[in-house]
């Protein structure tokens, strides 16, 4: 018997499991989303785990770990990388990992989870490809950007998005609230949320 998909998440509390790539090749550069997630935990008590990822093998291990039962309260998978349509860049050599490859790693274990791509234009792709990703992973929703994005603006928007995610268990309400309160910036960044209707 097929599982019934729902637009509601399993838990009201949605911790964040963040996997972050290298933003710059210069080791002196301190660009990171870690401080933003620490700020969110301080203000909204949103628990987070942040792991650095410098190659596709580590990405595979961390994505697999994020699906383990012990991390079930971390319902937002936050992938913070450079990207382009349908893929993210991992490591100093900018090795590409496609959404299909990410879906294969996750399998159908993302039930009740939101997978968010904090990456340039990764979700600038056909709707059928997004639906395939949702079907493969069994995720509650996938979100991210269809445009090339400014790091500061998009990270600030991610913060506002994660805050909204804590306030309801219904993804439709999250989408409605993001449009109501943050529509102008969302449009500039090409922010989208896809889910099963």
XYZ file of N, CA and C in Angstrom:
591
model
N 0.839 -1.180 0.000
C 0.000 0.000 0.000
C 0.887 1.248 0.000
N 0.610 2.186 -0.901
C 1.433 3.399 -1.024
C 1.184 4.331 0.145
N 2.244 4.992 0.576
C 2.116 5.961 1.665
C 1.322 7.166 1.182
N 0.511 7.736 2.069
C -0.249 8.928 1.730
C 0.619 10.142 2.002
N 0.848 10.948 0.967
C 1.674 12.142 1.131
C 0.844 13.238 1.776
N 1.502 14.068 2.538
C 0.810 15.161 3.214
C 1.633 16.429 3.109
N 0.954 17.575 3.126
C 1.677 18.841 3.091
C 2.028 19.302 4.493
N 1.688 18.508 5.490
C 2.022 18.860 6.868
C 3.272 18.113 7.300
N 4.098 18.783 8.094
C 5.287 18.123 8.609
C 4.924 17.337 9.864
N 5.789 16.418 10.264
C 5.510 15.588 11.422
C 5.642 16.339 12.737
N 6.542 17.287 12.797
C 6.791 17.966 14.068
C 6.672 19.470 13.925
N 6.212 20.115 14.979
C 6.161 21.573 14.988
C 7.583 22.136 15.132
N 8.393 21.455 15.939
C 9.789 21.852 16.116
C 10.599 21.348 14.932
N 11.319 22.262 14.276
C 12.101 21.869 13.112
C 13.541 22.339 13.273
N 14.369 21.481 13.838
C 15.786 21.785 13.913
C 16.393 21.786 12.518
N 17.614 22.285 12.412
C 18.266 22.435 11.111
C 19.551 21.612 11.075
N 19.656 20.737 10.094
C 20.883 19.987 9.837
C 21.521 20.634 8.608
N 22.561 21.425 8.845
C 23.200 22.197 7.780
C 24.482 21.525 7.308
N 24.608 21.381 6.001
C 25.844 20.926 5.382
C 26.343 22.089 4.529
N 27.523 22.597 4.885
C 28.029 23.812 4.244
C 29.326 23.546 3.489
N 29.392 24.049 2.265
C 30.585 23.911 1.447
C 31.572 25.037 1.675
N 32.657 25.008 0.929
C 33.664 26.069 0.990
C 33.208 27.210 0.088
N 33.133 28.414 0.650
C 32.683 29.556 -0.148
C 33.816 30.172 -0.942
N 34.997 30.202 -0.373
C 36.140 30.832 -1.037
C 37.361 29.922 -0.937
N 38.293 30.082 -1.873
C 39.521 29.290 -1.848
C 40.538 29.850 -0.861
N 40.395 31.116 -0.514
C 41.306 31.777 0.424
C 40.937 31.367 1.851
N 41.855 30.733 2.571
C 41.583 30.236 3.920
C 41.352 31.350 4.934
N 41.717 32.585 4.577
C 41.485 33.714 5.476
C 40.039 34.183 5.443
N 39.312 33.775 4.421
C 37.911 34.176 4.300
C 37.071 33.457 5.355
N 36.253 34.211 6.070
C 35.473 33.634 7.180
C 33.993 33.489 6.857
N 33.634 33.598 5.600
C 32.233 33.508 5.190
C 31.647 32.156 5.602
N 30.518 32.203 6.314
C 29.871 30.977 6.783
C 28.456 31.292 7.259
N 27.601 30.289 7.224
C 26.237 30.447 7.749
C 26.150 30.056 9.224
N 27.245 29.609 9.804
C 27.227 29.106 11.183
C 26.721 30.161 12.164
N 27.228 31.385 12.076
C 26.831 32.439 13.017
C 25.356 32.779 12.891
N 24.828 32.694 11.670
C 23.396 32.959 11.446
C 22.554 31.905 12.156
N 22.958 30.655 12.060
C 22.217 29.584 12.731
C 22.357 29.686 14.249
N 23.521 30.113 14.719
C 23.694 30.334 16.159
C 22.787 31.467 16.644
N 22.657 32.511 15.828
C 21.765 33.632 16.151
C 20.308 33.149 16.218
N 19.912 32.308 15.260
C 18.549 31.769 15.244
C 18.281 30.924 16.482
N 19.269 30.166 16.908
C 19.117 29.357 18.124
C 18.989 30.253 19.352
N 19.747 31.336 19.371
C 19.705 32.269 20.498
C 18.352 32.968 20.590
N 17.805 33.392 19.450
C 16.565 34.172 19.433
C 15.320 33.293 19.459
N 15.325 32.209 18.682
C 14.121 31.378 18.510
C 14.259 29.981 19.106
N 15.413 29.674 19.702
C 15.674 28.356 20.274
C 15.556 27.230 19.235
N 16.017 27.514 18.022
C 16.012 26.512 16.950
C 17.350 25.779 16.976
N 17.315 24.507 17.305
C 18.548 23.718 17.379
C 19.113 23.492 15.982
N 20.445 23.481 15.886
C 21.060 23.243 14.586
C 22.354 22.456 14.729
N 22.668 21.751 13.658
C 23.940 21.050 13.495
C 24.540 21.588 12.207
N 25.795 22.005 12.239
C 26.449 22.480 11.018
C 27.724 21.683 10.781
N 27.823 21.108 9.598
C 28.991 20.311 9.226
C 29.593 20.857 7.934
N 30.907 21.015 7.938
C 31.614 21.477 6.745
C 31.813 20.299 5.786
N 31.719 20.606 4.504
C 31.830 19.559 3.487
C 32.758 20.037 2.374
N 33.817 19.275 2.106
C 34.807 19.706 1.119
C 34.971 18.748 -0.058
N 34.162 17.685 -0.097
C 34.239 16.770 -1.237
C 32.950 15.954 -1.336
N 32.666 15.381 -2.503
C 31.427 14.623 -2.700
C 31.257 13.434 -1.760
N 32.362 12.780 -1.379
C 32.266 11.636 -0.474
C 31.745 12.068 0.895
N 32.264 13.190 1.405
C 31.784 13.708 2.686
C 30.320 14.121 2.579
N 29.950 14.707 1.456
C 28.546 15.073 1.247
C 27.654 13.846 1.344
N 28.063 12.777 0.704
C 27.289 11.532 0.744
C 27.140 11.026 2.178
N 28.227 11.043 2.935
C 28.189 10.572 4.326
C 27.280 11.448 5.184
N 27.391 12.765 5.023
C 26.597 13.687 5.843
C 25.113 13.640 5.484
N 24.797 13.543 4.193
C 23.390 13.416 3.793
C 22.787 12.137 4.352
N 23.542 11.050 4.292
C 23.065 9.779 4.852
C 22.857 9.903 6.356
N 23.806 10.542 7.042
C 23.682 10.750 8.493
C 22.447 11.585 8.835
N 22.167 12.613 8.020
C 21.047 13.512 8.320
C 19.694 12.801 8.294
N 19.648 11.632 7.680
C 18.402 10.858 7.596
C 18.245 9.856 8.743
N 19.264 9.751 9.613
C 19.191 8.794 10.715
C 18.106 9.180 11.718
N 17.517 8.188 12.345
C 16.423 8.408 13.293
C 16.824 9.360 14.414
N 18.067 9.307 14.863
C 18.488 10.165 15.979
C 18.468 11.648 15.618
N 18.398 11.961 14.308
C 18.308 13.357 13.875
C 16.915 13.697 13.346
N 15.913 12.940 13.766
C 14.556 13.135 13.232
C 13.973 14.509 13.572
N 14.426 15.117 14.665
C 13.923 16.452 15.021
C 14.586 17.562 14.201
N 15.604 17.199 13.433
C 16.246 18.166 12.532
C 15.576 18.030 11.163
N 14.395 18.622 11.075
C 13.523 18.405 9.924
C 13.845 19.290 8.728
N 14.769 20.228 8.894
C 15.212 21.058 7.772
C 16.635 20.663 7.410
N 16.822 20.200 6.189
C 18.151 19.896 5.669
C 18.573 21.112 4.847
N 19.601 21.805 5.313
C 20.036 23.071 4.730
C 21.359 22.840 4.009
N 21.326 22.892 2.681
C 22.526 22.683 1.881
C 23.025 24.046 1.419
N 24.121 24.502 2.005
C 24.665 25.836 1.746
C 25.948 25.702 0.913
N 25.807 25.891 -0.388
C 26.910 25.698 -1.336
C 26.804 26.731 -2.465
N 27.836 26.812 -3.277
C 27.691 27.450 -4.580
C 26.878 26.494 -5.448
N 26.184 27.040 -6.443
C 25.385 26.165 -7.283
C 25.101 26.754 -8.649
N 24.456 25.941 -9.466
C 23.943 26.348 -10.774
C 22.708 25.485 -11.020
N 21.937 25.741 -12.083
C 20.686 25.000 -12.270
C 20.837 23.481 -12.171
N 20.115 22.896 -11.206
C 20.081 21.446 -11.063
C 21.249 20.818 -10.354
N 22.172 21.635 -9.788
C 23.348 21.046 -9.154
C 23.968 21.986 -8.127
N 24.818 21.402 -7.291
C 25.614 22.193 -6.351
C 27.089 21.908 -6.625
N 27.971 22.841 -6.178
C 29.406 22.683 -6.346
C 30.027 22.303 -5.004
N 30.799 21.244 -5.001
C 31.382 20.733 -3.762
C 32.900 20.713 -3.869
N 33.569 21.293 -2.867
C 35.028 21.246 -2.805
C 35.712 22.353 -3.578
N 37.013 22.450 -3.398
C 37.809 23.503 -4.035
C 37.827 23.378 -5.549
N 37.658 22.178 -6.054
C 37.665 21.965 -7.503
C 36.275 22.121 -8.099
N 35.321 22.536 -7.280
C 33.946 22.745 -7.735
C 33.386 21.527 -8.473
N 33.530 20.368 -7.842
C 32.932 19.166 -8.411
C 31.415 19.291 -8.300
N 30.715 18.937 -9.350
C 29.262 19.090 -9.342
C 28.585 17.830 -8.813
N 27.521 18.058 -8.045
C 26.651 16.982 -7.586
C 25.240 17.411 -7.966
N 24.551 16.591 -8.745
C 23.234 16.953 -9.252
C 22.138 16.647 -8.232
N 20.969 17.224 -8.458
C 19.833 16.931 -7.588
C 19.468 15.456 -7.658
N 19.579 14.855 -8.833
C 19.293 13.420 -8.961
C 20.258 12.594 -8.116
N 21.527 12.987 -8.089
C 22.515 12.269 -7.270
C 22.221 12.460 -5.788
N 21.813 13.662 -5.409
C 21.440 13.914 -4.005
C 20.228 13.070 -3.627
N 19.257 13.004 -4.530
C 18.061 12.189 -4.274
C 18.415 10.715 -4.122
N 19.355 10.234 -4.939
C 19.783 8.833 -4.837
C 20.448 8.550 -3.485
N 21.223 9.518 -2.983
C 21.883 9.344 -1.681
C 20.843 9.289 -0.566
N 19.897 10.213 -0.606
C 18.879 10.302 0.448
C 17.919 9.115 0.390
N 17.622 8.654 -0.819
C 16.613 7.603 -0.964
C 15.251 8.150 -0.583
N 14.377 7.295 -0.097
C 13.021 7.739 0.263
C 12.896 8.025 1.761
N 13.994 8.428 2.396
C 14.038 8.556 3.852
C 13.722 9.954 4.368
N 13.394 10.909 3.481
C 13.218 12.303 3.903
C 11.768 12.649 4.240
N 10.994 11.661 4.615
C 9.590 11.901 4.935
C 9.461 12.923 6.066
N 8.669 13.977 5.827
C 8.465 15.007 6.834
C 9.554 16.061 6.876
N 10.529 15.983 5.972
C 11.643 16.935 5.985
C 11.517 17.969 4.858
N 12.042 19.153 5.139
C 12.173 20.208 4.136
C 13.642 20.237 3.723
N 13.910 20.121 2.435
C 15.276 20.184 1.940
C 15.459 21.546 1.279
N 16.311 22.366 1.878
C 16.496 23.736 1.404
C 17.879 23.917 0.798
N 17.906 24.408 -0.445
C 19.150 24.674 -1.153
C 19.471 26.162 -1.055
N 20.437 26.516 -0.192
C 20.894 27.893 -0.075
C 22.012 28.123 -1.078
N 21.677 28.018 -2.354
C 22.659 28.013 -3.439
C 22.157 28.854 -4.604
N 23.082 29.412 -5.369
C 22.707 30.137 -6.583
C 21.981 29.225 -7.568
N 20.787 29.606 -7.947
C 19.999 29.058 -9.074
C 19.861 27.536 -9.152
N 20.093 26.823 -8.060
C 19.996 25.359 -8.093
C 18.593 24.887 -8.478
N 17.562 25.628 -8.066
C 16.188 25.200 -8.389
C 15.643 25.859 -9.650
N 16.525 26.412 -10.472
C 16.122 26.943 -11.778
C 16.077 25.771 -12.749
N 15.021 24.990 -12.648
C 14.893 23.774 -13.440
C 13.422 23.455 -13.652
N 13.148 22.532 -14.560
C 11.774 22.166 -14.892
C 11.035 21.593 -13.693
N 9.727 21.861 -13.661
C 8.891 21.357 -12.574
C 8.909 19.843 -12.465
N 8.999 19.155 -13.605
C 8.996 17.684 -13.551
C 10.232 17.155 -12.832
N 11.370 17.865 -12.979
C 12.605 17.440 -12.310
C 12.482 17.625 -10.797
N 11.823 18.704 -10.387
C 11.574 18.932 -8.959
C 10.632 17.869 -8.416
N 9.583 17.557 -9.166
C 8.635 16.518 -8.720
C 9.332 15.162 -8.593
N 10.247 14.887 -9.522
C 11.007 13.629 -9.449
C 11.850 13.590 -8.177
N 12.462 14.732 -7.842
C 13.256 14.819 -6.613
C 12.380 14.568 -5.388
N 11.216 15.197 -5.345
C 10.293 14.999 -4.226
C 9.845 13.540 -4.132
N 9.551 12.945 -5.273
C 9.089 11.549 -5.286
C 10.182 10.606 -4.802
N 11.415 10.810 -5.291
C 12.529 9.934 -4.899
C 12.834 10.024 -3.411
N 12.820 11.250 -2.872
C 13.245 11.460 -1.489
C 12.102 11.330 -0.491
N 10.852 11.435 -0.986
C 9.678 11.431 -0.112
C 9.672 12.645 0.819
N 10.376 13.725 0.407
C 10.463 14.927 1.246
C 9.124 15.641 1.319
N 8.918 16.341 2.418
C 7.741 17.191 2.571
C 7.776 18.318 1.543
N 8.959 18.940 1.383
C 9.105 20.062 0.451
C 10.565 20.239 0.079
N 10.782 20.920 -1.029
C 12.115 21.348 -1.428
C 12.028 22.839 -1.728
N 13.016 23.583 -1.244
C 13.000 25.031 -1.431
C 14.391 25.515 -1.803
N 14.439 26.753 -2.330
C 15.722 27.322 -2.721
C 15.528 28.461 -3.697
N 16.530 28.673 -4.525
C 16.573 29.862 -5.375
C 16.733 29.518 -6.848
N 16.102 30.345 -7.692
C 16.205 30.176 -9.144
C 17.122 31.212 -9.774
N 17.662 32.128 -8.966
C 18.536 33.201 -9.464
C 19.913 33.094 -8.806
N 20.889 33.756 -9.420
C 22.183 33.927 -8.754
C 21.960 34.894 -7.590
N 22.462 34.561 -6.431
C 22.078 35.282 -5.217
C 23.284 35.898 -4.516
N 23.022 37.003 -3.844
C 24.006 37.640 -2.995
C 24.064 36.885 -1.670
N 25.274 36.622 -1.181
C 25.416 35.796 0.036
C 24.680 36.408 1.223
N 24.863 37.698 1.474
C 24.254 38.329 2.639
C 22.736 38.367 2.529
N 22.219 38.758 1.368
C 20.774 38.836 1.187
C 20.115 37.466 1.321
N 20.704 36.477 0.665
C 20.090 35.143 0.691
C 20.183 34.503 2.067
N 21.289 34.736 2.779
C 21.425 34.167 4.123
C 20.440 34.825 5.079
N 20.233 36.141 4.922
C 19.222 36.834 5.730
C 17.834 36.281 5.412
N 17.578 36.014 4.126
C 16.285 35.457 3.730
C 16.111 34.044 4.278
N 17.192 33.250 4.241
C 17.143 31.908 4.827
C 16.737 31.986 6.294
N 17.291 32.950 7.009
C 16.985 33.146 8.428
C 15.498 33.415 8.625
N 14.934 34.292 7.812
C 13.503 34.610 7.892
C 12.647 33.388 7.533
N 13.091 32.643 6.552
C 12.383 31.425 6.136
C 12.376 30.380 7.244
N 13.531 30.151 7.848
C 13.610 29.164 8.918
C 12.765 29.593 10.120
N 12.698 30.895 10.367
C 11.837 31.398 11.437
C 10.378 31.059 11.140
N 9.942 31.292 9.902
C 8.557 30.976 9.528
C 8.279 29.476 9.636
N 9.285 28.674 9.327
C 9.111 27.217 9.404
C 8.776 26.759 10.820
N 9.181 27.519 11.824
C 8.931 27.132 13.216
C 7.500 27.446 13.653
N 6.810 28.289 12.908
C 5.550 28.847 13.386
C 4.313 28.080 12.956
N 4.490 27.084 12.089
C 3.348 26.286 11.658
C 3.835 24.908 11.225
N 2.937 23.957 11.193
C 3.288 22.627 10.710
C 2.796 22.414 9.276
N 2.216 23.441 8.654
C 1.644 23.321 7.317
C 2.504 24.099 6.314
N 3.077 23.412 5.337
C 3.969 24.047 4.368
C 3.243 25.097 3.545
N 1.929 24.921 3.351
C 1.164 25.916 2.587
C 1.124 27.249 3.315
N 1.031 27.201 4.633
C 1.018 28.427 5.432
C 2.390 29.091 5.417
N 3.449 28.278 5.456
C 4.812 28.818 5.375
C 4.974 29.584 4.061
N 4.557 28.976 2.961
C 4.671 29.623 1.651
C 3.853 30.914 1.612
N 2.644 30.865 2.139
C 1.769 32.046 2.166
C 2.399 33.166 2.998
N 2.960 32.827 4.144
C 3.571 33.836 5.022
C 4.823 34.451 4.397
N 5.613 33.641 3.709
C 6.799 34.191 3.053
C 6.409 35.195 1.979
N 5.342 34.908 1.261
C 4.858 35.857 0.254
C 4.283 37.113 0.905
N 3.584 36.934 1.998
C 2.938 38.070 2.662
C 3.950 39.028 3.276
N 5.012 38.497 3.876
C 5.935 39.332 4.644
C 7.259 39.637 3.937
N 7.667 38.776 3.009
C 9.011 38.925 2.432
C 9.009 38.765 0.906
N 7.918 39.140 0.282
C 7.721 38.866 -1.144
C 8.733 39.585 -2.037
N 9.033 40.849 -1.756
C 9.921 41.627 -2.629
C 11.310 40.995 -2.712
N 11.915 40.714 -1.558
C 13.230 40.100 -1.551
C 13.171 38.695 -2.130
N 12.101 37.961 -1.800
C 11.940 36.612 -2.327
C 11.919 36.586 -3.848
N 11.230 37.545 -4.441
C 11.177 37.621 -5.908
C 12.536 37.955 -6.499
N 13.259 38.865 -5.859
C 14.589 39.238 -6.351
C 15.536 38.044 -6.340
N 15.407 37.202 -5.330
C 16.280 36.031 -5.193
C 15.772 34.827 -5.995
N 14.521 34.902 -6.451
C 13.931 33.757 -7.134
C 13.617 32.622 -6.184
N 13.152 32.961 -4.970
C 12.855 31.942 -3.959
C 11.613 31.147 -4.348
N 11.697 29.821 -4.235
C 10.567 28.945 -4.530
C 10.449 27.855 -3.469
N 9.223 27.398 -3.256
C 8.959 26.225 -2.415
C 8.093 25.273 -3.243
N 8.541 24.033 -3.381
C 7.775 23.005 -4.083
C 7.373 21.940 -3.070
N 6.136 21.459 -3.164
C 5.653 20.419 -2.263
C 4.525 19.657 -2.940
N 4.143 18.536 -2.331
C 3.038 17.745 -2.860
C 1.724 18.423 -2.537
N 0.893 18.624 -3.556
C -0.387 19.314 -3.363
C -1.510 18.304 -3.264
